[in-house]
Amino acid sequence: MTADIPPVAPPPAPEKAGGESLLTVLIALGANAVIAVAKSIAASLTGSASLVAEAAHSWADTGNEVFLLIAERRAARPFDVRHPYGYGRSAYVWSMIAAFGLFVVGAAVSIWHGIQELGAEGEGEDYLIGYLVLAFSAALEGTSFRQAFRQTRRQARRIGIHPFRYIDNTSNPTLRAVFFEDFAALIGLVIAALGMGLHQLTGSAVYDALGSILVGVLLGVVAVFLIRRNLDFLTGQVVNPAVRDWVLQRLLDTPEVESVTFLHLEYVGPDRVLLIAAVDHVGTPNEDELAVRHQAIEDRIERDPRVARAFLTLSAPGATPILPGADPGY
């Protein structure tokens, strides 16, 4: 289930192992590995602080994609006795490790190197090879970003929201990481080119050093954002009210259910939730009939791949029914 879904639209089903998110990560990994090598060579030949920052950025992204691949694989493992809700939350753990890597290797190294280069002297070098590498990098980064954006736009269009709103709220951490890392990479390439260009035009290495610092700040902002979003899901983020309304209506459409007085939907992995509900039943079934009904409803709900586990209980006497559109209280 994905956040910000209009009540009329069902949440998208989770991807199968080896799905589009895995393809998105693999494309990003290949692109970043090639770009990291090219930028490192160009940085050593030109001595550009901005290119050093960009090389650190690409190496960080390359390492991050490895963590994201682990996240994809671990999250796809089926539930077992020790993990009754599956391993979905491990995706947020590995995605958070990747975000920390971006912060330390990308942001901190770039900012520190830029500060060290602020006092450097010397006229602008011949940065032709640097510009060529940046153009080559832009082509590869653009290919990777197009894949991430294509997947994002397809999912966003399916549920009728803006792609940027979707990528901010999606429970898929690997897609969000690749999207924002590639987006930041394209902006970083522009910053690096400007830093190098101003160094050449003015003869002051300060601009090149500032380019390195700005790239580092950009990476730090992206890393902190990704860390925060993964932390939200690790600590038990509930679904968007619109998704909750959609599920509530499905429960109310169940023939055996007269009303629902409590409903909790919490993400336990990418596009998978834990469902807990208190319901009143139609008629006055005895205890044995209630047990059979509850089990049948739970089994029916759990056939939906978006539901990791479903638990139903009886409503407390006098409990107020909840209706779609009502304030969920969070």
Tab-separated table of C-alpha atoms in Angstrom:
chain	number	residue	atom	x	y	z
A	1	MET	CA	0.000	0.000	0.000
A	2	THR	CA	1.244	3.392	-0.843
A	3	ALA	CA	0.430	6.689	0.784
A	4	ASP	CA	-1.796	9.413	-0.651
A	5	ILE	CA	-4.138	7.164	-2.571
A	6	PRO	CA	-7.578	8.552	-3.401
A	7	PRO	CA	-10.420	6.562	-1.797
A	8	VAL	CA	-11.638	5.389	-5.215
A	9	ALA	CA	-8.296	3.824	-6.156
A	10	PRO	CA	-6.988	0.555	-4.699
A	11	PRO	CA	-3.406	0.579	-3.379
A	12	PRO	CA	-0.867	-0.966	-5.783
A	13	ALA	CA	0.145	-4.546	-5.128
A	14	PRO	CA	3.710	-5.231	-3.948
A	15	GLU	CA	6.256	-6.152	-6.573
A	16	LYS	CA	7.475	-9.677	-6.983
A	17	ALA	CA	11.125	-10.424	-6.246
A	18	GLY	CA	13.196	-9.351	-9.228
A	19	GLY	CA	10.638	-6.725	-10.242
A	20	GLU	CA	10.967	-3.183	-11.546
A	21	SER	CA	12.574	-1.796	-8.382
A	22	LEU	CA	15.376	-4.346	-8.702
A	23	LEU	CA	15.900	-3.324	-12.341
A	24	THR	CA	16.011	0.338	-11.270
A	25	VAL	CA	18.714	-0.413	-8.677
A	26	LEU	CA	20.770	-2.516	-11.111
A	27	ILE	CA	20.746	0.243	-13.734
A	28	ALA	CA	21.789	2.785	-11.106
A	29	LEU	CA	24.584	0.492	-9.859
A	30	GLY	CA	26.048	-0.010	-13.328
A	31	ALA	CA	25.841	3.679	-14.211
A	32	ASN	CA	27.370	4.884	-10.944
A	33	ALA	CA	30.255	2.386	-11.071
A	34	VAL	CA	31.306	3.552	-14.543
A	35	ILE	CA	30.823	7.214	-13.616
A	36	ALA	CA	32.852	6.864	-10.393
A	37	VAL	CA	35.859	5.502	-12.294
A	38	ALA	CA	35.624	8.206	-14.969
A	39	LYS	CA	35.309	11.035	-12.426
A	40	SER	CA	38.224	9.708	-10.366
A	41	ILE	CA	40.484	9.671	-13.420
A	42	ALA	CA	39.373	13.170	-14.434
A	43	ALA	CA	39.848	14.486	-10.880
A	44	SER	CA	43.412	13.151	-10.720
A	45	LEU	CA	44.281	14.669	-14.102
A	46	THR	CA	42.737	18.112	-13.489
A	47	GLY	CA	43.076	18.528	-9.741
A	48	SER	CA	39.566	19.993	-9.612
A	49	ALA	CA	38.041	20.056	-6.120
A	50	SER	CA	34.558	19.883	-7.639
A	51	LEU	CA	35.490	16.755	-9.563
A	52	VAL	CA	36.943	15.185	-6.420
A	53	ALA	CA	33.606	15.840	-4.711
A	54	GLU	CA	31.740	14.357	-7.653
A	55	ALA	CA	33.984	11.283	-7.626
A	56	ALA	CA	33.311	10.795	-3.898
A	57	HIS	CA	29.601	11.236	-4.636
A	58	SER	CA	29.603	8.559	-7.320
A	59	TRP	CA	31.628	6.095	-5.228
A	60	ALA	CA	29.171	6.632	-2.384
A	61	ASP	CA	26.241	6.042	-4.734
A	62	THR	CA	27.876	2.880	-6.086
A	63	GLY	CA	28.293	1.467	-2.590
A	64	ASN	CA	24.757	2.502	-1.742
A	65	GLU	CA	23.313	0.560	-4.662
A	66	VAL	CA	24.934	-2.587	-3.261
A	67	PHE	CA	23.141	-1.991	0.040
A	68	LEU	CA	19.908	-1.365	-1.845
A	69	LEU	CA	20.316	-4.672	-3.671
A	70	ILE	CA	20.671	-6.367	-0.296
A	71	ALA	CA	17.548	-4.496	0.835
A	72	GLU	CA	15.583	-5.809	-2.137
A	73	ARG	CA	16.686	-9.394	-1.539
A	74	ARG	CA	16.215	-9.428	2.235
A	75	ALA	CA	12.793	-7.794	2.120
A	76	ALA	CA	11.526	-10.412	-0.353
A	77	ARG	CA	12.157	-13.329	2.043
A	78	PRO	CA	8.911	-15.063	3.136
A	79	PHE	CA	7.724	-14.950	6.736
A	80	ASP	CA	8.725	-17.671	9.169
A	81	VAL	CA	8.183	-18.562	12.817
A	82	ARG	CA	10.682	-15.982	14.082
A	83	HIS	CA	9.447	-13.268	11.715
A	84	PRO	CA	5.668	-13.727	11.434
A	85	TYR	CA	5.223	-10.486	9.482
A	86	GLY	CA	8.047	-11.252	7.048
A	87	TYR	CA	11.359	-9.470	6.518
A	88	GLY	CA	9.992	-6.347	4.830
A	89	ARG	CA	11.350	-3.907	7.420
A	90	SER	CA	14.898	-5.050	6.655
A	91	ALA	CA	14.566	-2.991	3.471
A	92	TYR	CA	14.433	0.147	5.616
A	93	VAL	CA	17.463	-0.955	7.657
A	94	TRP	CA	19.665	-1.504	4.606
A	95	SER	CA	18.332	1.624	2.911
A	96	MET	CA	19.223	3.606	6.046
A	97	ILE	CA	22.749	2.168	5.994
A	98	ALA	CA	23.005	3.318	2.379
A	99	ALA	CA	21.836	6.806	3.370
A	100	PHE	CA	24.464	6.960	6.142
A	101	GLY	CA	27.069	5.980	3.552
A	102	LEU	CA	25.941	8.827	1.317
A	103	PHE	CA	26.239	11.225	4.248
A	104	VAL	CA	29.702	10.099	5.377
A	105	VAL	CA	31.437	9.226	2.109
A	106	GLY	CA	29.647	11.691	-0.142
A	107	ALA	CA	28.694	14.715	1.935
A	108	ALA	CA	31.394	14.808	4.627
A	109	VAL	CA	34.302	14.064	2.259
A	110	SER	CA	33.128	16.634	-0.287
A	111	ILE	CA	32.662	19.390	2.275
A	112	TRP	CA	35.963	18.675	4.021
A	113	HIS	CA	37.908	18.592	0.751
A	114	GLY	CA	36.271	21.822	-0.385
A	115	ILE	CA	37.204	23.580	2.860
A	116	GLN	CA	40.801	22.426	2.480
A	117	GLU	CA	40.906	23.799	-1.065
A	118	LEU	CA	39.517	27.245	-0.171
A	119	GLY	CA	43.019	28.591	0.370
A	120	ALA	CA	44.480	27.023	-2.755
A	121	GLU	CA	46.083	29.268	-5.335
A	122	GLY	CA	46.607	28.987	-9.033
A	123	GLU	CA	44.795	29.756	-12.242
A	124	GLY	CA	42.197	27.481	-13.710
A	125	GLU	CA	43.545	24.305	-15.240
A	126	ASP	CA	42.644	22.907	-18.611
A	127	TYR	CA	39.397	21.325	-17.600
A	128	LEU	CA	38.422	19.950	-21.017
A	129	ILE	CA	38.664	16.355	-19.863
A	130	GLY	CA	36.648	17.326	-16.790
A	131	TYR	CA	33.850	18.791	-18.883
A	132	LEU	CA	33.831	15.739	-21.132
A	133	VAL	CA	33.546	13.430	-18.121
A	134	LEU	CA	30.744	15.545	-16.666
A	135	ALA	CA	28.859	15.358	-19.968
A	136	PHE	CA	29.391	11.593	-20.102
A	137	SER	CA	28.231	11.316	-16.492
A	138	ALA	CA	25.129	13.391	-17.220
A	139	ALA	CA	24.177	10.970	-19.995
A	140	LEU	CA	24.510	7.909	-17.747
A	141	GLU	CA	22.936	9.560	-14.703
A	142	GLY	CA	20.100	10.717	-16.925
A	143	THR	CA	19.504	7.148	-18.085
A	144	SER	CA	19.376	5.900	-14.499
A	145	PHE	CA	17.128	8.755	-13.400
A	146	ARG	CA	14.760	8.191	-16.327
A	147	GLN	CA	14.267	4.591	-15.194
A	148	ALA	CA	13.541	5.685	-11.611
A	149	PHE	CA	11.268	8.492	-12.773
A	150	ARG	CA	9.459	6.210	-15.224
A	151	GLN	CA	8.662	3.749	-12.428
A	152	THR	CA	7.615	6.593	-10.107
A	153	ARG	CA	5.423	8.272	-12.708
A	154	ARG	CA	3.733	5.004	-13.637
A	155	GLN	CA	2.788	4.275	-10.024
A	156	ALA	CA	1.787	7.893	-9.342
A	157	ARG	CA	-0.404	8.081	-12.441
A	158	ARG	CA	-2.086	4.817	-11.512
A	159	ILE	CA	-3.323	6.319	-8.231
A	160	GLY	CA	-3.781	9.887	-9.473
A	161	ILE	CA	-1.139	11.908	-7.595
A	162	HIS	CA	1.957	13.934	-8.534
A	163	PRO	CA	5.174	11.869	-8.927
A	164	PHE	CA	7.064	13.960	-6.350
A	165	ARG	CA	4.281	13.449	-3.826
A	166	TYR	CA	4.315	9.745	-4.544
A	167	ILE	CA	8.097	9.360	-4.148
A	168	ASP	CA	8.011	11.231	-0.845
A	169	ASN	CA	5.281	9.003	0.596
A	170	THR	CA	5.932	5.625	-0.989
A	171	SER	CA	6.780	2.732	1.329
A	172	ASN	CA	9.333	1.506	-1.259
A	173	PRO	CA	12.712	2.717	0.112
A	174	THR	CA	14.894	1.512	-2.760
A	175	LEU	CA	12.924	3.426	-5.380
A	176	ARG	CA	12.996	6.571	-3.231
A	177	ALA	CA	16.764	6.241	-2.681
A	178	VAL	CA	17.631	5.780	-6.357
A	179	PHE	CA	15.272	8.584	-7.394
A	180	PHE	CA	16.718	11.192	-5.026
A	181	GLU	CA	20.332	10.085	-5.390
A	182	ASP	CA	20.139	10.365	-9.183
A	183	PHE	CA	18.265	13.655	-8.945
A	184	ALA	CA	20.964	15.021	-6.625
A	185	ALA	CA	23.658	13.657	-8.938
A	186	LEU	CA	22.307	15.612	-11.910
A	187	ILE	CA	22.208	18.816	-9.849
A	188	GLY	CA	25.722	18.077	-8.566
A	189	LEU	CA	27.037	17.819	-12.118
A	190	VAL	CA	25.750	21.321	-12.843
A	191	ILE	CA	27.355	22.653	-9.652
A	192	ALA	CA	30.679	21.010	-10.503
A	193	ALA	CA	30.650	22.420	-14.034
A	194	LEU	CA	29.927	25.922	-12.729
A	195	GLY	CA	32.713	25.660	-10.153
A	196	MET	CA	35.223	24.586	-12.756
A	197	GLY	CA	34.044	27.201	-15.240
A	198	LEU	CA	34.252	30.074	-12.746
A	199	HIS	CA	37.733	28.889	-11.717
A	200	GLN	CA	38.836	29.113	-15.323
A	201	LEU	CA	37.194	32.476	-15.937
A	202	THR	CA	38.409	34.217	-12.779
A	203	GLY	CA	41.591	32.360	-12.000
A	204	SER	CA	40.362	31.890	-8.428
A	205	ALA	CA	40.307	28.349	-7.062
A	206	VAL	CA	37.747	29.465	-4.457
A	207	TYR	CA	34.910	28.830	-6.892
A	208	ASP	CA	36.044	25.271	-7.519
A	209	ALA	CA	36.338	24.699	-3.768
A	210	LEU	CA	32.876	26.188	-3.219
A	211	GLY	CA	31.556	23.797	-5.854
A	212	SER	CA	32.894	20.894	-3.783
A	213	ILE	CA	31.291	22.271	-0.623
A	214	LEU	CA	27.933	22.836	-2.327
A	215	VAL	CA	27.936	19.286	-3.706
A	216	GLY	CA	28.602	18.044	-0.180
A	217	VAL	CA	25.780	20.123	1.276
A	218	LEU	CA	23.414	18.823	-1.406
A	219	LEU	CA	24.336	15.222	-0.596
A	220	GLY	CA	23.938	15.895	3.124
A	221	VAL	CA	20.409	17.218	2.618
A	222	VAL	CA	19.429	14.190	0.532
A	223	ALA	CA	21.028	11.768	3.016
A	224	VAL	CA	19.252	13.310	6.014
A	225	PHE	CA	15.933	13.188	4.160
A	226	LEU	CA	16.409	9.497	3.286
A	227	ILE	CA	17.482	8.645	6.839
A	228	ARG	CA	14.409	10.387	8.256
A	229	ARG	CA	11.985	8.616	5.918
A	230	ASN	CA	13.487	5.188	6.629
A	231	LEU	CA	13.314	5.915	10.344
A	232	ASP	CA	9.617	6.769	9.964
A	233	PHE	CA	8.887	3.323	8.541
A	234	LEU	CA	11.155	1.476	10.970
A	235	THR	CA	9.360	3.013	13.940
A	236	GLY	CA	5.947	1.965	12.638
A	237	GLN	CA	4.409	4.365	10.148
A	238	VAL	CA	0.700	3.985	9.625
A	239	VAL	CA	-0.918	4.271	6.228
A	240	ASN	CA	-2.313	7.464	4.786
A	241	PRO	CA	-5.933	8.233	5.826
A	242	ALA	CA	-7.094	7.741	2.237
A	243	VAL	CA	-5.662	4.213	2.208
A	244	ARG	CA	-7.227	3.556	5.609
A	245	ASP	CA	-10.620	4.662	4.233
A	246	TRP	CA	-10.233	2.318	1.256
A	247	VAL	CA	-9.505	-0.658	3.531
A	248	LEU	CA	-12.290	0.329	5.938
A	249	GLN	CA	-14.795	0.371	3.095
A	250	ARG	CA	-13.636	-3.096	1.998
A	251	LEU	CA	-14.247	-4.385	5.534
A	252	LEU	CA	-17.680	-2.788	5.664
A	253	ASP	CA	-18.504	-4.429	2.330
A	254	THR	CA	-17.876	-7.846	3.906
A	255	PRO	CA	-21.309	-9.523	4.322
A	256	GLU	CA	-20.585	-10.790	7.851
A	257	VAL	CA	-19.433	-7.384	9.177
A	258	GLU	CA	-21.997	-4.919	10.460
A	259	SER	CA	-19.585	-2.215	11.673
A	260	VAL	CA	-15.924	-1.548	12.411
A	261	THR	CA	-14.998	0.223	15.652
A	262	PHE	CA	-11.194	0.051	15.447
A	263	LEU	CA	-8.758	-0.170	12.537
A	264	HIS	CA	-4.973	-0.062	12.587
A	265	LEU	CA	-2.859	-0.378	9.433
A	266	GLU	CA	0.910	-0.223	9.858
A	267	TYR	CA	3.643	-0.764	7.271
A	268	VAL	CA	5.779	-3.840	7.920
A	269	GLY	CA	7.639	-3.606	4.605
A	270	PRO	CA	7.462	-2.100	1.122
A	271	ASP	CA	3.787	-2.100	0.075
A	272	ARG	CA	2.841	-4.500	2.885
A	273	VAL	CA	0.843	-3.790	6.029
A	274	LEU	CA	-0.253	-5.332	9.297
A	275	LEU	CA	-4.031	-5.059	9.743
A	276	ILE	CA	-5.737	-5.074	13.155
A	277	ALA	CA	-9.482	-4.428	13.413
A	278	ALA	CA	-12.346	-4.688	15.894
A	279	VAL	CA	-15.675	-5.523	14.265
A	280	ASP	CA	-19.342	-6.107	15.089
A	281	HIS	CA	-20.918	-9.033	13.302
A	282	VAL	CA	-24.252	-9.219	11.560
A	283	GLY	CA	-26.799	-11.077	13.687
A	284	THR	CA	-26.044	-12.822	16.980
A	285	PRO	CA	-23.749	-15.735	16.197
A	286	ASN	CA	-22.597	-17.976	19.044
A	287	GLU	CA	-18.962	-18.286	20.115
A	288	ASP	CA	-18.143	-21.124	17.749
A	289	GLU	CA	-19.711	-19.321	14.787
A	290	LEU	CA	-17.765	-16.138	15.664
A	291	ALA	CA	-14.483	-18.046	15.700
A	292	VAL	CA	-15.225	-19.555	12.294
A	293	ARG	CA	-16.289	-16.181	10.868
A	294	HIS	CA	-13.194	-14.381	12.183
A	295	GLN	CA	-10.858	-16.981	10.770
A	296	ALA	CA	-12.628	-16.945	7.409
A	297	ILE	CA	-12.446	-13.120	7.172
A	298	GLU	CA	-8.778	-13.074	8.229
A	299	ASP	CA	-7.914	-15.741	5.648
A	300	ARG	CA	-9.772	-13.788	2.971
A	301	ILE	CA	-7.914	-10.582	3.847
A	302	GLU	CA	-4.524	-12.277	3.930
A	303	ARG	CA	-4.985	-13.580	0.406
A	304	ASP	CA	-4.300	-9.989	-0.640
A	305	PRO	CA	-0.489	-9.725	-1.117
A	306	ARG	CA	-0.589	-6.209	0.349
A	307	VAL	CA	-1.550	-7.612	3.769
A	308	ALA	CA	1.220	-9.388	5.701
A	309	ARG	CA	-1.084	-10.441	8.556
A	310	ALA	CA	-4.654	-9.661	9.596
A	311	PHE	CA	-6.043	-9.870	13.136
A	312	LEU	CA	-9.731	-9.380	13.950
A	313	THR	CA	-11.326	-9.073	17.363
A	314	LEU	CA	-14.804	-8.273	18.657
A	315	SER	CA	-15.806	-4.674	19.252
A	316	ALA	CA	-16.245	-3.573	22.848
A	317	PRO	CA	-19.886	-3.104	23.910
A	318	GLY	CA	-21.066	0.399	23.070
A	319	ALA	CA	-17.992	1.213	20.935
A	320	THR	CA	-18.637	3.865	18.301
A	321	PRO	CA	-18.449	2.642	14.686
A	322	ILE	CA	-15.925	4.384	12.451
A	323	LEU	CA	-16.829	5.507	8.953
A	324	PRO	CA	-14.769	6.300	5.838
A	325	GLY	CA	-13.717	9.935	5.876
A	326	ALA	CA	-13.690	10.241	9.661
A	327	ASP	CA	-10.596	11.649	11.377
A	328	PRO	CA	-8.372	8.617	12.147
A	329	GLY	CA	-6.786	10.458	15.072
A	330	TYR	CA	-3.231	10.611	13.748
